[in-house]
Coordinates of C-alpha atoms in Angstrom, one line a residue:
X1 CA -69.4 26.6 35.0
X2 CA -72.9 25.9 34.0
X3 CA -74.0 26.9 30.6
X4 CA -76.9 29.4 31.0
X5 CA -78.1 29.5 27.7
X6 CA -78.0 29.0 23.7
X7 CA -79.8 31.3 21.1
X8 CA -80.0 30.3 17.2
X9 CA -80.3 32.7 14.7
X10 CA -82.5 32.3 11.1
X11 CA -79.3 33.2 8.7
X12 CA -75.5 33.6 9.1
X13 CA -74.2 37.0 8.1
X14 CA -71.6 36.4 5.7
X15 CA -71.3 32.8 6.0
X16 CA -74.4 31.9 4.0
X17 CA -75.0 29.3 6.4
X18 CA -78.9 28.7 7.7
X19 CA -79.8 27.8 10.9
X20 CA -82.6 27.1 12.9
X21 CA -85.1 29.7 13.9
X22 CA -86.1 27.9 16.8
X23 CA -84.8 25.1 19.3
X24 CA -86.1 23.0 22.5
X25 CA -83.2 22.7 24.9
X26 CA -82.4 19.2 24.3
X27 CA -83.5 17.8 28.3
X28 CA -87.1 18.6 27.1
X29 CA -87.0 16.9 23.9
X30 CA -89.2 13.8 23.0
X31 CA -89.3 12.1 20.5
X32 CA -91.9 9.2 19.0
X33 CA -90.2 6.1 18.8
X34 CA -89.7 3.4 16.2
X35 CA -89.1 0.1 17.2
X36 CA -88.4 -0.9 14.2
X37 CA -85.8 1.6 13.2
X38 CA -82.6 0.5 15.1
X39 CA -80.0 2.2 12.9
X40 CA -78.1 5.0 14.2
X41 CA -77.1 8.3 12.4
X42 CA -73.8 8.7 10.8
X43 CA -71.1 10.8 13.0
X44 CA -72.1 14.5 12.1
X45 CA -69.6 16.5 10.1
X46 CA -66.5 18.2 10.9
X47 CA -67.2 20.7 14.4
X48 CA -65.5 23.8 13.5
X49 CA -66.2 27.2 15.1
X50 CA -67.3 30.1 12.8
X51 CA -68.5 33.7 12.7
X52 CA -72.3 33.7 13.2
X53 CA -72.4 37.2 14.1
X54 CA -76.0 39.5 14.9
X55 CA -76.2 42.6 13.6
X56 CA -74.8 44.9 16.3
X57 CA -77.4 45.9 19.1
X58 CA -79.1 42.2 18.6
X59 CA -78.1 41.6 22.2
X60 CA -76.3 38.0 21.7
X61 CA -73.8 39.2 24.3
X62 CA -70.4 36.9 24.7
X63 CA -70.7 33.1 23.4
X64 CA -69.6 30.7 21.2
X65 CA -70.9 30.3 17.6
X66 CA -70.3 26.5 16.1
X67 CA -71.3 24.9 12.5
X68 CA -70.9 21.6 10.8
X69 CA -71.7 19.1 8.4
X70 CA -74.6 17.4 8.1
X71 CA -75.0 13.5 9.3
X72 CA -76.9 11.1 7.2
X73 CA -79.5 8.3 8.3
X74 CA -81.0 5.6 7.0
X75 CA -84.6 7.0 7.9
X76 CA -83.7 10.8 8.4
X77 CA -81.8 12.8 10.9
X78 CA -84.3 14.8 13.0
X79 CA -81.6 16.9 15.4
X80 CA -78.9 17.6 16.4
X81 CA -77.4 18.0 20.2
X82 CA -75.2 20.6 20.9
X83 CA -73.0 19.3 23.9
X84 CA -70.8 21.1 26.6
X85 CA -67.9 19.6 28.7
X86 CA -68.3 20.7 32.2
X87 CA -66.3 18.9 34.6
X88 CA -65.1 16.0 32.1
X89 CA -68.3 15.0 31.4
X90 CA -70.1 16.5 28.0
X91 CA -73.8 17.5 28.7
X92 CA -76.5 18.6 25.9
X93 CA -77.3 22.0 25.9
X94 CA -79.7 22.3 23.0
X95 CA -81.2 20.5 20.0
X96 CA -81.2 21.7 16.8
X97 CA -82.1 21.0 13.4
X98 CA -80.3 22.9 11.6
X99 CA -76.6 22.4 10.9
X100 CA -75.4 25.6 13.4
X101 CA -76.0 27.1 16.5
X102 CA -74.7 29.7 18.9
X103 CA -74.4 28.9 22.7
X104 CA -74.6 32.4 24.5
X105 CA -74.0 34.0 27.9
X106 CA -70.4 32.5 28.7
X107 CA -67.7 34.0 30.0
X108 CA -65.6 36.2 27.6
X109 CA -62.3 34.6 27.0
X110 CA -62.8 31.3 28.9
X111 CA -62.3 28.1 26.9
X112 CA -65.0 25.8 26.6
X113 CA -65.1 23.1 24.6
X114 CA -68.4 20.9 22.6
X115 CA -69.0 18.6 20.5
X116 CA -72.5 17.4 18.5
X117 CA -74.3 14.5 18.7
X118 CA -77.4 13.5 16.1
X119 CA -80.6 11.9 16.0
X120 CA -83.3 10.5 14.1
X121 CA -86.9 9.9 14.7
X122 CA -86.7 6.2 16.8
X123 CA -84.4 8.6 19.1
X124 CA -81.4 6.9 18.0
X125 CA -78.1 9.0 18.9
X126 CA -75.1 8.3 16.6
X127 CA -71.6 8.5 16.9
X128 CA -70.5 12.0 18.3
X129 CA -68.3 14.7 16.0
X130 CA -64.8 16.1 16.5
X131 CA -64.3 18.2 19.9
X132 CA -63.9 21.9 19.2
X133 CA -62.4 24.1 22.2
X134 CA -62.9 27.6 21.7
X135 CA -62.7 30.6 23.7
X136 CA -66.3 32.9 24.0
X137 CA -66.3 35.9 22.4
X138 CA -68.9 39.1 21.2
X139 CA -71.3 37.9 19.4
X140 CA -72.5 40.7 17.8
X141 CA -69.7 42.1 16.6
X142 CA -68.9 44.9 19.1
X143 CA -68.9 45.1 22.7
X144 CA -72.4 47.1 24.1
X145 CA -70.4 49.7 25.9
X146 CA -67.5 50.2 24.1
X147 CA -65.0 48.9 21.2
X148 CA -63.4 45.2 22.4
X149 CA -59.8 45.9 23.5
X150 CA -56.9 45.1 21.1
X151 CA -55.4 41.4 21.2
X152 CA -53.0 40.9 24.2
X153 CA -49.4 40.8 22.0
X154 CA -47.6 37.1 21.8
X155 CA -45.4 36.4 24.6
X156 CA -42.3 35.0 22.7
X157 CA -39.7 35.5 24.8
X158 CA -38.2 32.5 26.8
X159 CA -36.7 32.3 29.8
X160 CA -33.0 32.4 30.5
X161 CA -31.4 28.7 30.4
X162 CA -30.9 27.1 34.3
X163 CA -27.2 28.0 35.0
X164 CA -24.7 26.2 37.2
X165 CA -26.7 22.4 37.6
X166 CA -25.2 20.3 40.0
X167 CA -25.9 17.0 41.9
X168 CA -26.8 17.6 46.0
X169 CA -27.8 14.4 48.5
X170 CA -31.2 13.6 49.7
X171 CA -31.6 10.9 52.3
X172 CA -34.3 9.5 50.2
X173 CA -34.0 5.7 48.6
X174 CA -33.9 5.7 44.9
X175 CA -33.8 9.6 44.6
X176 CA -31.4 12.1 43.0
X177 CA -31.3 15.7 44.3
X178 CA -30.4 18.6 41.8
X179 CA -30.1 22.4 42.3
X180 CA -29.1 25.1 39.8
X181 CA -29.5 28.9 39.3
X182 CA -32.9 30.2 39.3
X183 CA -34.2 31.5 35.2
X184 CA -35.4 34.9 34.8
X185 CA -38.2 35.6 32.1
X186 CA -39.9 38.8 30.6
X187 CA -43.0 37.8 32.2
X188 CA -42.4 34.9 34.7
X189 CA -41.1 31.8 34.8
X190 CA -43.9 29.1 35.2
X191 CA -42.1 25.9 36.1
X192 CA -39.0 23.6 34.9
X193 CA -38.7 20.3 33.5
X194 CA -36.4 17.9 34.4
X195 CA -35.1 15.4 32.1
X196 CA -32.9 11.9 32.4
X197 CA -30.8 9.8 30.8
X198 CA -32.4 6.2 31.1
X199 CA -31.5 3.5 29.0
X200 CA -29.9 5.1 26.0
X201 CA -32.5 8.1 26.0
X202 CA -33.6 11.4 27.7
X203 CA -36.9 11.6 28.8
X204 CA -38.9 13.9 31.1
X205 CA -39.1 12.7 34.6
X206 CA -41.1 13.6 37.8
X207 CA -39.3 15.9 39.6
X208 CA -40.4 17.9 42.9
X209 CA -39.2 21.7 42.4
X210 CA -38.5 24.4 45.1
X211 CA -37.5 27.7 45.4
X212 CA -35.1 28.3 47.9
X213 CA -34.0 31.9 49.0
X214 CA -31.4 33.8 47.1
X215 CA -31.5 32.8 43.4
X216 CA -30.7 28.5 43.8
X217 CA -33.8 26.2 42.7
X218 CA -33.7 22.4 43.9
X219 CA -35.5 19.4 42.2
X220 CA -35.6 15.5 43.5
X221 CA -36.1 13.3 41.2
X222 CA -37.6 9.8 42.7
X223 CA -38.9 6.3 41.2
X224 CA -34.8 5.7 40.3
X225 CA -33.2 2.5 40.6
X226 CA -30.6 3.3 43.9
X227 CA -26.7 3.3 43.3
X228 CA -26.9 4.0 39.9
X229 CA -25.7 7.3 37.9
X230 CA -28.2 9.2 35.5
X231 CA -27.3 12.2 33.3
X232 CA -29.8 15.0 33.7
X233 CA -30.5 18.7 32.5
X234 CA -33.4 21.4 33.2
X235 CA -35.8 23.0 30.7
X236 CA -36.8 26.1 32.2
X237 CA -40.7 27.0 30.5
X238 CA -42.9 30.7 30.7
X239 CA -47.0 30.4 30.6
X240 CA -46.9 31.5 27.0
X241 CA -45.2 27.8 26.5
X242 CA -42.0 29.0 25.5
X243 CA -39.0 27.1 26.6
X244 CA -35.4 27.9 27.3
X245 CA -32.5 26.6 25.9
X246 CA -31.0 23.3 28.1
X247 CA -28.6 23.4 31.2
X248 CA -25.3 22.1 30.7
X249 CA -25.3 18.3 31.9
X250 CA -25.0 17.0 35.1
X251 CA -24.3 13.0 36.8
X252 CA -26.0 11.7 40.3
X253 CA -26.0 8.9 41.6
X254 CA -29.2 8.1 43.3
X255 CA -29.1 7.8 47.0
X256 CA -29.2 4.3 48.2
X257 CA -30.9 4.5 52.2
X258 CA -29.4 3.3 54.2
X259 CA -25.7 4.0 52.6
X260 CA -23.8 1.3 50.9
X261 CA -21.7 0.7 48.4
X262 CA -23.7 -0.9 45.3
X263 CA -22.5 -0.6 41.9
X264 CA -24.2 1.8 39.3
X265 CA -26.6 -0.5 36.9
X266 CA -26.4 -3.7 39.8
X267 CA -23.8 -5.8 38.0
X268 CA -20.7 -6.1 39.7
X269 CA -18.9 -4.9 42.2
X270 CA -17.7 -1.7 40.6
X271 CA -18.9 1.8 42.0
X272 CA -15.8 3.9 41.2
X273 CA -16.8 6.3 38.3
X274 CA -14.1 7.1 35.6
X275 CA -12.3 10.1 35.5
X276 CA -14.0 13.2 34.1
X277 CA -12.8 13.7 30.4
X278 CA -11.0 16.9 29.9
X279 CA -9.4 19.3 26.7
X280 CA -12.7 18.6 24.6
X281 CA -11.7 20.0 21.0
X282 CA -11.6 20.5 17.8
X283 CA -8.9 19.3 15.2
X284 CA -8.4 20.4 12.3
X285 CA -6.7 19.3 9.0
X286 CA -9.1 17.1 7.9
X287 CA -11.7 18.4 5.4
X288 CA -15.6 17.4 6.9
X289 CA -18.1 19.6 5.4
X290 CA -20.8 20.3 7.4
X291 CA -19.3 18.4 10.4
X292 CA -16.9 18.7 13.1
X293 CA -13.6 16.3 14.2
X294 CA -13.3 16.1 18.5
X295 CA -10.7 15.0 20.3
X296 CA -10.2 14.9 24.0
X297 CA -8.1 13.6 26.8
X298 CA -7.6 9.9 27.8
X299 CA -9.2 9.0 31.1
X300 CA -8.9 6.2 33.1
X301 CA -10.8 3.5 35.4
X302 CA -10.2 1.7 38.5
X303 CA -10.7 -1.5 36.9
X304 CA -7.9 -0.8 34.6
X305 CA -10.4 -1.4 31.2
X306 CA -9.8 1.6 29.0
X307 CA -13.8 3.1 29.3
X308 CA -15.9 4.2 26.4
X309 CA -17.2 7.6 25.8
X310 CA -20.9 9.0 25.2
X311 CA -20.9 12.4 23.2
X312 CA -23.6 14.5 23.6
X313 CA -24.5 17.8 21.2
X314 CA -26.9 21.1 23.0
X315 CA -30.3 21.0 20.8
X316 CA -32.5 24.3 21.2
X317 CA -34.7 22.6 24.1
X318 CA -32.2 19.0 25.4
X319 CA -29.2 16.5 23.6
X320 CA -28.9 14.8 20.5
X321 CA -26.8 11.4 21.4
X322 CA -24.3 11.2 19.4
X323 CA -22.5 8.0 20.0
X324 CA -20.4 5.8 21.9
X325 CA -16.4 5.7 21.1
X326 CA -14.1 3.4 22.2
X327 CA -11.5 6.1 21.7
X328 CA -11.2 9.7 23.0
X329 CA -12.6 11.3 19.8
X330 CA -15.8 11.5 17.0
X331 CA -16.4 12.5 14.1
X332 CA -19.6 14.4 14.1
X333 CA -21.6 15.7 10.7
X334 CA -24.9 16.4 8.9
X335 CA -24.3 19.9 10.5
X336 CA -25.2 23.2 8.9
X337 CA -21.7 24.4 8.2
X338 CA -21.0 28.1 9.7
X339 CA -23.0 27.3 12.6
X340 CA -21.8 26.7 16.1
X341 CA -22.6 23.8 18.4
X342 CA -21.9 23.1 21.9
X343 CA -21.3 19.7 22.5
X344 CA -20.4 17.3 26.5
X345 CA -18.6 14.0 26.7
X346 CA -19.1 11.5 29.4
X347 CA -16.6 8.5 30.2
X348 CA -18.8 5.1 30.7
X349 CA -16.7 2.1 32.5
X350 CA -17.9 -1.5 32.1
X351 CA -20.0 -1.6 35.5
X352 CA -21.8 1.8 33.8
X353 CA -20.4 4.0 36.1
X354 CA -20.4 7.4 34.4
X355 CA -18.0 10.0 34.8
X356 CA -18.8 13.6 35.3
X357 CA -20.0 15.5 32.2
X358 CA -16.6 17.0 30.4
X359 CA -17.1 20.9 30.2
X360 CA -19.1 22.2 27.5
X361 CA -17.2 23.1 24.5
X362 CA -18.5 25.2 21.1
X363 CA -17.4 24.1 17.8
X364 CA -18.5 26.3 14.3
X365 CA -19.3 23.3 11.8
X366 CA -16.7 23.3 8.6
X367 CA -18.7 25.0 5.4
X368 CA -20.9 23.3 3.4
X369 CA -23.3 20.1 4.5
X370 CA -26.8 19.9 5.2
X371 CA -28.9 22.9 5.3
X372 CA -31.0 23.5 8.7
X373 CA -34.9 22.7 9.1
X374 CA -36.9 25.0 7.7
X375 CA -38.0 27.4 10.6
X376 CA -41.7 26.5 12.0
X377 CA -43.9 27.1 10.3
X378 CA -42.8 24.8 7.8
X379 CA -44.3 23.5 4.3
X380 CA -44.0 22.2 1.2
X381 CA -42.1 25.0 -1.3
X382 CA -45.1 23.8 -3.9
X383 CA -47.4 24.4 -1.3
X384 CA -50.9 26.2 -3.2
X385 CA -53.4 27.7 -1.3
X386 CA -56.9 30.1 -1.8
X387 CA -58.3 32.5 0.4
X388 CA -61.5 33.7 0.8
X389 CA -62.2 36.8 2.7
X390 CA -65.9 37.8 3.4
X391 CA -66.7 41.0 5.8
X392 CA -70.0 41.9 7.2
X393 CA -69.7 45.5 7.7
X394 CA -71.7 48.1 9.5
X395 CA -71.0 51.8 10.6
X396 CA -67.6 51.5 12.5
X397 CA -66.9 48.1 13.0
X398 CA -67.2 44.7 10.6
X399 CA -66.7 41.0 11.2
X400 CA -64.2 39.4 9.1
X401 CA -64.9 35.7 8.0
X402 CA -61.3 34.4 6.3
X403 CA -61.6 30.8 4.9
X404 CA -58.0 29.0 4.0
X405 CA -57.9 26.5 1.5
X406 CA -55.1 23.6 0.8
X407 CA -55.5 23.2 -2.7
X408 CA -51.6 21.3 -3.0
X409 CA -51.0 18.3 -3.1
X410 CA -49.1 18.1 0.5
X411 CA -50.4 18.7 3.8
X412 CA -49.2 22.6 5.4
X413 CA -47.8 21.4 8.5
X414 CA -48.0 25.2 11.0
X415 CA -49.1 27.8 9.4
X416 CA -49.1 32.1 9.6
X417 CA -51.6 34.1 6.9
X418 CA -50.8 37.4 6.0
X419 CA -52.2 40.4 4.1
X420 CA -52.6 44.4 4.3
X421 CA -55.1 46.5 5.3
X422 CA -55.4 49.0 2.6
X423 CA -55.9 52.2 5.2
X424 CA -54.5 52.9 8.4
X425 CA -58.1 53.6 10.0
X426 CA -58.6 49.8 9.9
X427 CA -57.8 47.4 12.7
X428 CA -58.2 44.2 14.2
X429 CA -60.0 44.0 17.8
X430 CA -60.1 40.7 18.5
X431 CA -60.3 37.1 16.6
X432 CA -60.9 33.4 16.8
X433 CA -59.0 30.1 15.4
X434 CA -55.7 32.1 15.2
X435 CA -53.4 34.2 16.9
X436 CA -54.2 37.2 15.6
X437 CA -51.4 40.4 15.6
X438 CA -51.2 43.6 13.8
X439 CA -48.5 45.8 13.4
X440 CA -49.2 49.0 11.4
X441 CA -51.2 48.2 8.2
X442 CA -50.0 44.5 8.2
X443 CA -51.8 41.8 9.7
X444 CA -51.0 37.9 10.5
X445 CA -53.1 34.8 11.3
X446 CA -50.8 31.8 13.1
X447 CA -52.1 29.0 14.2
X448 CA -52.8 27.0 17.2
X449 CA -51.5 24.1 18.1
X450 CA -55.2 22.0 17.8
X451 CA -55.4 23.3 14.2
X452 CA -51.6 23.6 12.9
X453 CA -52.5 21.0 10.0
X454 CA -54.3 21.7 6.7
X455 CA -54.7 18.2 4.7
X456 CA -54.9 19.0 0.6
X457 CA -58.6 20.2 -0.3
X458 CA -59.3 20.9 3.5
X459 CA -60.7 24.5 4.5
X460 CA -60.0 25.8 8.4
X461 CA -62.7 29.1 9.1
X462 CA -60.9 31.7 11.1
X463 CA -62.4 35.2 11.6
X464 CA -62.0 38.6 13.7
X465 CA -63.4 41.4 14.4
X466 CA -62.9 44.6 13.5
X467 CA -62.9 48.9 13.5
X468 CA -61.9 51.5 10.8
X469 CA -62.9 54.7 9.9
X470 CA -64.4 56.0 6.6
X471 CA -64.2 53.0 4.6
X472 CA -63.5 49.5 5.0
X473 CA -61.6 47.8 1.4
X474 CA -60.9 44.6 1.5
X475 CA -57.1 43.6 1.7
X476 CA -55.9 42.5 -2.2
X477 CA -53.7 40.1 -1.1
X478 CA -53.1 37.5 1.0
X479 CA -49.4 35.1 1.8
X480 CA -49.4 31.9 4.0
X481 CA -46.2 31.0 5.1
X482 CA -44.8 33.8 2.7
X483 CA -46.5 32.3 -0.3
X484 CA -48.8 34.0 -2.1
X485 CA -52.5 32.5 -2.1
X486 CA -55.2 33.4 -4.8
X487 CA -58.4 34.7 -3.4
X488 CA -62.4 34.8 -4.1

């Protein structure tokens, strides 16, 4: 949508950031050249969005509010563009010379997303800054007619896995037909992703996906080289992104139109596929901490050469691969012992026919061995951090500026802040640069996926808005990722 405006204001409440008091919209702009000065600006600082509230009734409606460094010049640096992506293509919106600016009258919770460009007197235009996509919010704190509604609570629920996957024909050359049970979801289930076995790795493939009445869903999968077998399972995904655990695996063959015999991987003769391997177990006796020992039945090929076998172990989202075996069993550890795992093996003959996936079996991993990953977010134990927390309050409602600091010597790699409000009267109403929640007193901060890293020494600006009732303390502590920061 077009961008109908941008308002600056002379001093950031809370921030301590100036700004200019005035701008030209940067299509009007002119500037007296120097011929002689050929030397672009520097790339402008790092784009990051920030609270730049008005006092409330100042009228700045729903926008975007945006600060960064300043660029250097050999000469000087005269102004700034503020630009907008609209339709792929970023457009200047405003000039500025101040380092800050607020673009107003967008639509409230659409994203948009900008970046800033600067200039010097010759009209030279440097290097453009980082991208920044943020979604519009008050501007002034509180909405004109009434308080902003509370932030939506995080979908985290994902959808049921796809059940019963199995192969069905399509008369289509180089194709592979699928079908399994539709997922269900607390919300709705927004799609499914296919994935495929192709040279010694799964990977997501294009897939056409249909709903067919009753409860069955059916996929082709195309661009496959015909007569030979693939392994495949189905992600099932929600619109919050959350994904659900992986379908059991399934072989087709794709179709080769018109039918004829051709072997799987084009070498040979062979198109028989080896018997389907059966009894998958576990044996014991043999002391493997932190791993499992599986045996299974012997199957055998037309071709009379004993086949190999490719084990395969469930993952939260697909298959680890692990290994090939020239005999009916594997060793498998580096497992967190006490924990189950459900693992498939597939027979492979010398032509690379591949058998039908054995049934799934679950084995609990012997005690002791390698601990699991550290759940997301994950960082550093050592990890330091500082917190500054800065509230511009008026009566009923304050804006919140939070600054988080990496002042460790590792990067934080996904991130959730924490802290209390001191009284129940205060609450969060809305908030930008995190995924804000509150539950009682207790607030938390996670991050997004554009801004899940802090480097050492680098600060991210995250903020909300805010009601309460009587007074407004400031929280006395803050955690990220449960360790406890200092503040200022």
């Amino acid at each position: 949508m077009p961008v109908k405006g941008l308002r600056s204001v002379a001093a950031v409440l809370g921030a301590g950031l100036a700004l200019a008091a005035s701008a030209a919209p940067a299509a009007g702009t002119t500037y007296t050249r120097d011929t002689t000065d050929t030397t672009p600006p520097s790339a402008p600082g790092t784009l990051f969005h920030c609270p730049l509230p008005g006092a409330p009734g100042s009228g700045l409606g729903v926008g975007v509010s945006l600060c960064w460094g300043a660029a250097t010049d050999d000469v000087g640096v005269t102004g700034y563009d503020v630009q907008i992506k609209q339709d792929g293509v970023f457009t200047a919106v405003r000039t500025t010379t101040g380092t800050g600016s607020i673009v107003s009258d967008l639509t409230l919770g659409q994203l948009y997303t900008f970046r800033v460009v600067a200039r010097d007197a010759a009209g030279n235009a440097g290097p453009p800054s980082n991208e920044v996509t943020q979604a519009a919010n008050y501007l002034s704190g509180m909405s004109p007619s009434a308080p902003p509604p509370s932030p939506t609570p995080i979908d985290r629920t994902p959808p049921t896995r796809p059940e019963g996957l199995a192969p069905f024909s399509v008369p289509i050359n180089g194709a592979a037909g699928l079908t399994w049970t539709r997922s269900t979801d607390d919300v709705a289930v927004s799609g499914y992703d296919v994935y495929a076995w192709i040279d010694g790795a799964f990977g997501k493939v294009p897939a056409q996906v249909s709903e067919q009445s009753g409860d069955r869903i059916l996929a082709i999968v195309g661009d496959l080289t015909p007569g030979r077998d693939y392994l495949f399972y189905v992600v099932a995904k929600d619109a919050a992104g959350n994904l659900s655990a992986p379908s059991d695996l399934a072989r087709q063959r794709a179709m080769v139109e018109p039918p004829a015999a051709s072997p799987s991987p084009g070498a040979g003769t062979d198109t028989t596929p080896p018997g389907t391997p059966t009894g998958l177990t576990s044996v014991s006796g043999m002391d493997i901490p932190g791993g499992v020992f599986l045996a299974w039945n012997t199957v055998s090929d037309n071709s009379g050469v004993p086949p190999t076998y490719d084990l395969f172990r469930r993952t939260d989202h697909g298959y680890a691969y692990e290994g090939e075996n020239g005999i009916p069993r594997d060793i498998v550890s580096g497992l967190e012992g006490g924990k189950p795992y459900t693992f498939q093996v597939v027979a492979r003959d010398a032509a690379g026919n591949l058998s039908n996936p054995s049934a799934p079996y679950t084995a609990v991993a012997q005690p002791g061995g390698t601990s699991s990953p550290s759940p997301s977010p994950s960082q550093p134990s050592d990890t330091a951090c500082r917190v500054t927390y800065a509230p511009t309050t008026w009566g009923g409602g304050f804006t919140a500026t939070v600054t988080i600091t990496n002042t460790g010597t590792a990067a934080i790699a996904g991130w959730k802040l924490g802290f209390s409000f001191p009284l129940a009267s205060q609450r969060v109403t809305n908030g930008w640069s995190a995924v804000w929640t509150q539950s009682g007193t207790a607030v938390t901060a996670e991050n997004y996926e554009w801004n899940k890293t802090i480097k050492p020494g680098q600060s991210l600006y995250l903020g909300f808005n805010g009601a309460y009732t009587g007074a407004n303390p400031t929280p006395a502590a803050f955690t990220l990722n449960g360790n406890a920061c200092t503040t200022t």
